[in-house]
Amino acid sequence: MVAPDPGGLRRAAELLRRGSVVAFPTETVYGLGADAFNARAIAEVYRLKNRPAWNPLIVHVPGVAAARELAEEWPDAAQELAARFWPGPLTLVVRRSSRLNDVGRTAAGTIAVRVPAHPVARALLDACGLPLAAPSANRSEGISPTTAQHVIQSLPEVPLVLDGGPCALGIESTVVDLTTSPPRLLRPGAFPLRAIRAVVGRLALPGDTVADGAERPSPGMGRRHYAPRAKVVLTDDVDGDLPDSYGVLAYQGEEGPRREILSADPREYAADLYAALHRLDDAGVSVILVQPPSDGEDWLAIRDRLHRAAAG
Ligand code: TXA
Ligand code: MG
């Protein structure tokens, strides 16, 4: 764990330029970064995370110009979304430039890009001068890390973790595919859908058919994902006496041992969700009872993560 001061940033940038990997904070979750153009570094990311090869990585860049260099086409919608909402927790999927080698390769010939807002992520992008492929810095299918300590617990082999404190948003970026008509939501996340709709109009949700007929769900949205070690059960029945092997995650009621009460505000809830799941895992519970969050689009990303955590 290294402070993101000039010396720490210099060491991190040096490792990245030599083809090693570095974990760093973003406003959403911590990422495991690697030079997006270095096949060996990318392979190390997949190995450390135990990530399946078919699941492509998001590439983090310092600004719109760098994003356009990775794209074969930069549609008007990309231009406008980027101009309005970058830096921020919005990832855009566009056609991948044919000049690129294996970067973020998918069968569909696309690439996912975003400009992160976190000052440490931005300082690191500046210091290394590389586009950084960075998935969340956790073992595949586990809970994403929102502190440097979570990264070290999940991936002890990572050579350097820049410690930027807890992530402000606490849930991953929203991923939108701009290669379909209408654009399609691939992963709900920290960025609100209504802001995207204000630019693109209609937005297809996962499961909707898009005009070009392509069935193109997000490769990374496996059913079981974002899961703690403990078994997650969604239930309204979270009160009363429970055995020590049970934990509770709710947004009403009294806190207590192995009882995490999160905010009833979806942004605050999201900010603490993964940290609370990590705490319950650390407490050694084998079952986590989760009070189902309310309906409504503000809770979409949270419902998505909890249902995946409970699947399988
Ligand atoms: O907030 C975030 O997005 C964090 C921070 C570190 O930036 N990163 C993150 O990366 O969550 P990861 O790898 O855990 O999730 C990336 C998601 C996956 O669901 C993946 O399948 C999808 O984006 N993805 C990446 N490239 C894609 C592509 N070309 N087409 C469709 N989906 C893609
Ligand atoms: Mg992830």
PDB file of N, CA and C in Angstrom, residues 183-236:
ATOM      1  N   PRO A 183     -29.037   2.870 -28.512  1.00  0.00           N
ATOM      2  CA  PRO A 183     -27.972   2.439 -27.611  1.00  0.00           C
ATOM      3  C   PRO A 183     -28.533   1.527 -26.522  1.00  0.00           C
ATOM      4  N   ARG A 184     -27.657   0.643 -26.030  1.00  0.00           N
ATOM      5  CA  ARG A 184     -28.134  -0.347 -25.067  1.00  0.00           C
ATOM      6  C   ARG A 184     -27.367  -0.239 -23.745  1.00  0.00           C
ATOM      7  N   LEU A 185     -28.127  -0.302 -22.652  1.00  0.00           N
ATOM      8  CA  LEU A 185     -27.497  -0.381 -21.334  1.00  0.00           C
ATOM      9  C   LEU A 185     -26.937  -1.786 -21.156  1.00  0.00           C
ATOM     10  N   LEU A 186     -25.630  -1.892 -20.897  1.00  0.00           N
ATOM     11  CA  LEU A 186     -25.031  -3.207 -20.656  1.00  0.00           C
ATOM     12  C   LEU A 186     -24.909  -3.497 -19.163  1.00  0.00           C
ATOM     13  N   ARG A 187     -24.643  -2.452 -18.385  1.00  0.00           N
ATOM     14  CA  ARG A 187     -24.524  -2.640 -16.936  1.00  0.00           C
ATOM     15  C   ARG A 187     -25.016  -1.379 -16.245  1.00  0.00           C
ATOM     16  N   PRO A 188     -26.071  -1.481 -15.418  1.00  0.00           N
ATOM     17  CA  PRO A 188     -26.442  -0.302 -14.635  1.00  0.00           C
ATOM     18  C   PRO A 188     -25.325  -0.027 -13.632  1.00  0.00           C
ATOM     19  N   GLY A 189     -25.130   1.230 -13.287  1.00  0.00           N
ATOM     20  CA  GLY A 189     -24.030   1.548 -12.392  1.00  0.00           C
ATOM     21  C   GLY A 189     -24.208   2.904 -11.759  1.00  0.00           C
ATOM     22  N   ALA A 190     -23.077   3.520 -11.425  1.00  0.00           N
ATOM     23  CA  ALA A 190     -23.111   4.753 -10.636  1.00  0.00           C
ATOM     24  C   ALA A 190     -23.687   5.937 -11.405  1.00  0.00           C
ATOM     25  N   PHE A 191     -23.733   5.850 -12.739  1.00  0.00           N
ATOM     26  CA  PHE A 191     -24.210   6.999 -13.506  1.00  0.00           C
ATOM     27  C   PHE A 191     -25.694   6.838 -13.836  1.00  0.00           C
ATOM     28  N   PRO A 192     -26.519   7.890 -13.582  1.00  0.00           N
ATOM     29  CA  PRO A 192     -27.977   7.761 -13.744  1.00  0.00           C
ATOM     30  C   PRO A 192     -28.423   7.643 -15.206  1.00  0.00           C
ATOM     31  N   LEU A 193     -29.400   6.759 -15.433  1.00  0.00           N
ATOM     32  CA  LEU A 193     -29.882   6.533 -16.802  1.00  0.00           C
ATOM     33  C   LEU A 193     -30.594   7.756 -17.358  1.00  0.00           C
ATOM     34  N   ARG A 194     -31.245   8.524 -16.486  1.00  0.00           N
ATOM     35  CA  ARG A 194     -32.013   9.655 -17.042  1.00  0.00           C
ATOM     36  C   ARG A 194     -31.087  10.676 -17.695  1.00  0.00           C
ATOM     37  N   ALA A 195     -29.879  10.796 -17.199  1.00  0.00           N
ATOM     38  CA  ALA A 195     -28.925  11.726 -17.825  1.00  0.00           C
ATOM     39  C   ALA A 195     -28.494  11.212 -19.199  1.00  0.00           C
ATOM     40  N   ILE A 196     -28.394   9.880 -19.338  1.00  0.00           N
ATOM     41  CA  ILE A 196     -28.024   9.313 -20.643  1.00  0.00           C
ATOM     42  C   ILE A 196     -29.180   9.497 -21.619  1.00  0.00           C
ATOM     43  N   ARG A 197     -30.403   9.215 -21.155  1.00  0.00           N
ATOM     44  CA  ARG A 197     -31.571   9.364 -22.030  1.00  0.00           C
ATOM     45  C   ARG A 197     -31.738  10.802 -22.502  1.00  0.00           C
ATOM     46  N   ALA A 198     -31.348  11.750 -21.659  1.00  0.00           N
ATOM     47  CA  ALA A 198     -31.470  13.162 -22.049  1.00  0.00           C
ATOM     48  C   ALA A 198     -30.634  13.444 -23.302  1.00  0.00           C
ATOM     49  N   VAL A 199     -29.604  12.625 -23.532  1.00  0.00           N
ATOM     50  CA  VAL A 199     -28.752  12.815 -24.712  1.00  0.00           C
ATOM     51  C   VAL A 199     -29.161  11.885 -25.854  1.00  0.00           C
ATOM     52  N   VAL A 200     -29.390  10.608 -25.563  1.00  0.00           N
ATOM     53  CA  VAL A 200     -29.576   9.623 -26.647  1.00  0.00           C
ATOM     54  C   VAL A 200     -31.043   9.323 -26.925  1.00  0.00           C
ATOM     55  N   GLY A 201     -31.962   9.809 -26.108  1.00  0.00           N
ATOM     56  CA  GLY A 201     -33.368   9.442 -26.290  1.00  0.00           C
ATOM     57  C   GLY A 201     -33.601   8.075 -25.712  1.00  0.00           C
ATOM     58  N   ARG A 202     -34.069   7.146 -26.544  1.00  0.00           N
ATOM     59  CA  ARG A 202     -34.393   5.829 -26.025  1.00  0.00           C
ATOM     60  C   ARG A 202     -33.118   5.042 -25.709  1.00  0.00           C
ATOM     61  N   LEU A 203     -33.179   4.292 -24.626  1.00  0.00           N
ATOM     62  CA  LEU A 203     -32.054   3.455 -24.223  1.00  0.00           C
ATOM     63  C   LEU A 203     -32.607   2.053 -24.013  1.00  0.00           C
ATOM     64  N   ALA A 204     -32.084   1.084 -24.792  1.00  0.00           N
ATOM     65  CA  ALA A 204     -32.558  -0.292 -24.613  1.00  0.00           C
ATOM     66  C   ALA A 204     -31.989  -0.853 -23.316  1.00  0.00           C
ATOM     67  N   LEU A 205     -32.831  -1.567 -22.574  1.00  0.00           N
ATOM     68  CA  LEU A 205     -32.377  -2.175 -21.326  1.00  0.00           C
ATOM     69  C   LEU A 205     -31.972  -3.624 -21.594  1.00  0.00           C
ATOM     70  N   PRO A 206     -31.160  -4.202 -20.717  1.00  0.00           N
ATOM     71  CA  PRO A 206     -30.773  -5.595 -20.928  1.00  0.00           C
ATOM     72  C   PRO A 206     -32.031  -6.438 -21.150  1.00  0.00           C
ATOM     73  N   GLY A 207     -32.009  -7.268 -22.180  1.00  0.00           N
ATOM     74  CA  GLY A 207     -33.199  -8.075 -22.463  1.00  0.00           C
ATOM     75  C   GLY A 207     -34.020  -7.518 -23.615  1.00  0.00           C
ATOM     76  N   ASP A 208     -34.034  -6.194 -23.830  1.00  0.00           N
ATOM     77  CA  ASP A 208     -34.743  -5.628 -24.992  1.00  0.00           C
ATOM     78  C   ASP A 208     -34.016  -6.025 -26.274  1.00  0.00           C
ATOM     79  N   THR A 209     -34.763  -6.117 -27.365  1.00  0.00           N
ATOM     80  CA  THR A 209     -34.128  -6.385 -28.657  1.00  0.00           C
ATOM     81  C   THR A 209     -33.761  -5.037 -29.283  1.00  0.00           C
ATOM     82  N   VAL A 210     -32.629  -4.996 -29.954  1.00  0.00           N
ATOM     83  CA  VAL A 210     -32.245  -3.748 -30.618  1.00  0.00           C
ATOM     84  C   VAL A 210     -32.441  -3.890 -32.118  1.00  0.00           C
ATOM     85  N   ALA A 211     -32.529  -2.753 -32.801  1.00  0.00           N
ATOM     86  CA  ALA A 211     -32.956  -2.726 -34.202  1.00  0.00           C
ATOM     87  C   ALA A 211     -32.080  -3.579 -35.123  1.00  0.00           C
ATOM     88  N   ASP A 212     -30.787  -3.601 -34.893  1.00  0.00           N
ATOM     89  CA  ASP A 212     -29.937  -4.381 -35.808  1.00  0.00           C
ATOM     90  C   ASP A 212     -29.987  -5.877 -35.486  1.00  0.00           C
ATOM     91  N   GLY A 213     -30.843  -6.243 -34.548  1.00  0.00           N
ATOM     92  CA  GLY A 213     -31.070  -7.656 -34.284  1.00  0.00           C
ATOM     93  C   GLY A 213     -29.981  -8.336 -33.478  1.00  0.00           C
ATOM     94  N   ALA A 214     -28.889  -7.632 -33.254  1.00  0.00           N
ATOM     95  CA  ALA A 214     -27.773  -8.284 -32.564  1.00  0.00           C
ATOM     96  C   ALA A 214     -28.140  -8.568 -31.110  1.00  0.00           C
ATOM     97  N   GLU A 215     -27.971  -9.783 -30.704  1.00  0.00           N
ATOM     98  CA  GLU A 215     -28.133 -10.126 -29.290  1.00  0.00           C
ATOM     99  C   GLU A 215     -26.750  -9.923 -28.678  1.00  0.00           C
ATOM    100  N   ARG A 216     -26.565  -8.812 -27.991  1.00  0.00           N
ATOM    101  CA  ARG A 216     -25.215  -8.467 -27.567  1.00  0.00           C
ATOM    102  C   ARG A 216     -25.196  -8.076 -26.103  1.00  0.00           C
ATOM    103  N   PRO A 217     -25.487  -9.035 -25.241  1.00  0.00           N
ATOM    104  CA  PRO A 217     -25.462  -8.699 -23.823  1.00  0.00           C
ATOM    105  C   PRO A 217     -24.031  -8.427 -23.393  1.00  0.00           C
ATOM    106  N   SER A 218     -23.860  -7.808 -22.246  1.00  0.00           N
ATOM    107  CA  SER A 218     -22.512  -7.556 -21.764  1.00  0.00           C
ATOM    108  C   SER A 218     -21.847  -8.880 -21.426  1.00  0.00           C
ATOM    109  N   PRO A 219     -20.660  -9.112 -21.984  1.00  0.00           N
ATOM    110  CA  PRO A 219     -20.002 -10.387 -21.703  1.00  0.00           C
ATOM    111  C   PRO A 219     -19.754 -10.589 -20.212  1.00  0.00           C
ATOM    112  N   GLY A 220     -19.598  -9.497 -19.490  1.00  0.00           N
ATOM    113  CA  GLY A 220     -19.199  -9.626 -18.083  1.00  0.00           C
ATOM    114  C   GLY A 220     -20.348  -9.790 -17.111  1.00  0.00           C
ATOM    115  N   MET A 221     -21.589  -9.787 -17.598  1.00  0.00           N
ATOM    116  CA  MET A 221     -22.691  -9.833 -16.657  1.00  0.00           C
ATOM    117  C   MET A 221     -23.157 -11.259 -16.422  1.00  0.00           C
ATOM    118  N   GLY A 222     -22.259 -12.079 -15.950  1.00  0.00           N
ATOM    119  CA  GLY A 222     -22.613 -13.450 -15.594  1.00  0.00           C
ATOM    120  C   GLY A 222     -23.626 -13.427 -14.469  1.00  0.00           C
ATOM    121  N   ARG A 223     -24.372 -14.506 -14.327  1.00  0.00           N
ATOM    122  CA  ARG A 223     -25.456 -14.480 -13.357  1.00  0.00           C
ATOM    123  C   ARG A 223     -24.920 -14.323 -11.938  1.00  0.00           C
ATOM    124  N   ARG A 224     -23.916 -15.146 -11.586  1.00  0.00           N
ATOM    125  CA  ARG A 224     -23.332 -14.989 -10.247  1.00  0.00           C
ATOM    126  C   ARG A 224     -22.099 -14.098 -10.363  1.00  0.00           C
ATOM    127  N   HIS A 225     -22.087 -13.026  -9.595  1.00  0.00           N
ATOM    128  CA  HIS A 225     -21.052 -12.020  -9.737  1.00  0.00           C
ATOM    129  C   HIS A 225     -21.170 -11.132  -8.513  1.00  0.00           C
ATOM    130  N   TYR A 226     -20.181 -10.334  -8.236  1.00  0.00           N
ATOM    131  CA  TYR A 226     -20.291  -9.369  -7.134  1.00  0.00           C
ATOM    132  C   TYR A 226     -20.667 -10.060  -5.827  1.00  0.00           C
ATOM    133  N   ALA A 227     -20.176 -11.282  -5.641  1.00  0.00           N
ATOM    134  CA  ALA A 227     -20.660 -12.094  -4.525  1.00  0.00           C
ATOM    135  C   ALA A 227     -19.656 -12.149  -3.377  1.00  0.00           C
ATOM    136  N   PRO A 228     -20.140 -11.993  -2.146  1.00  0.00           N
ATOM    137  CA  PRO A 228     -19.284 -12.234  -0.983  1.00  0.00           C
ATOM    138  C   PRO A 228     -19.068 -13.743  -0.807  1.00  0.00           C
ATOM    139  N   ARG A 229     -18.235 -14.120   0.161  1.00  0.00           N
ATOM    140  CA  ARG A 229     -18.040 -15.554   0.439  1.00  0.00           C
ATOM    141  C   ARG A 229     -19.319 -16.156   0.999  1.00  0.00           C
ATOM    142  N   ALA A 230     -19.985 -15.389   1.874  1.00  0.00           N
ATOM    143  CA  ALA A 230     -21.221 -15.887   2.488  1.00  0.00           C
ATOM    144  C   ALA A 230     -22.328 -15.991   1.435  1.00  0.00           C
ATOM    145  N   LYS A 231     -23.291 -16.859   1.733  1.00  0.00           N
ATOM    146  CA  LYS A 231     -24.456 -17.002   0.854  1.00  0.00           C
ATOM    147  C   LYS A 231     -25.375 -15.802   1.077  1.00  0.00           C
ATOM    148  N   VAL A 232     -25.831 -15.193  -0.015  1.00  0.00           N
ATOM    149  CA  VAL A 232     -26.708 -14.018   0.094  1.00  0.00           C
ATOM    150  C   VAL A 232     -28.151 -14.431  -0.157  1.00  0.00           C
ATOM    151  N   VAL A 233     -29.051 -14.044   0.751  1.00  0.00           N
ATOM    152  CA  VAL A 233     -30.474 -14.371   0.612  1.00  0.00           C
ATOM    153  C   VAL A 233     -31.277 -13.072   0.716  1.00  0.00           C
ATOM    154  N   LEU A 234     -32.059 -12.780  -0.318  1.00  0.00           N
ATOM    155  CA  LEU A 234     -32.913 -11.591  -0.283  1.00  0.00           C
ATOM    156  C   LEU A 234     -34.223 -11.957   0.401  1.00  0.00           C
ATOM    157  N   THR A 235     -34.545 -11.241   1.478  1.00  0.00           N
ATOM    158  CA  THR A 235     -35.758 -11.562   2.230  1.00  0.00           C
ATOM    159  C   THR A 235     -36.192 -10.367   3.067  1.00  0.00           C
ATOM    160  N   ASP A 236     -37.517 -10.198   3.216  1.00  0.00           N
ATOM    161  CA  ASP A 236     -38.018  -9.129   4.082  1.00  0.00           C
ATOM    162  C   ASP A 236     -37.915  -9.504   5.550  1.00  0.00           C
TER     163      ASP A 236
END
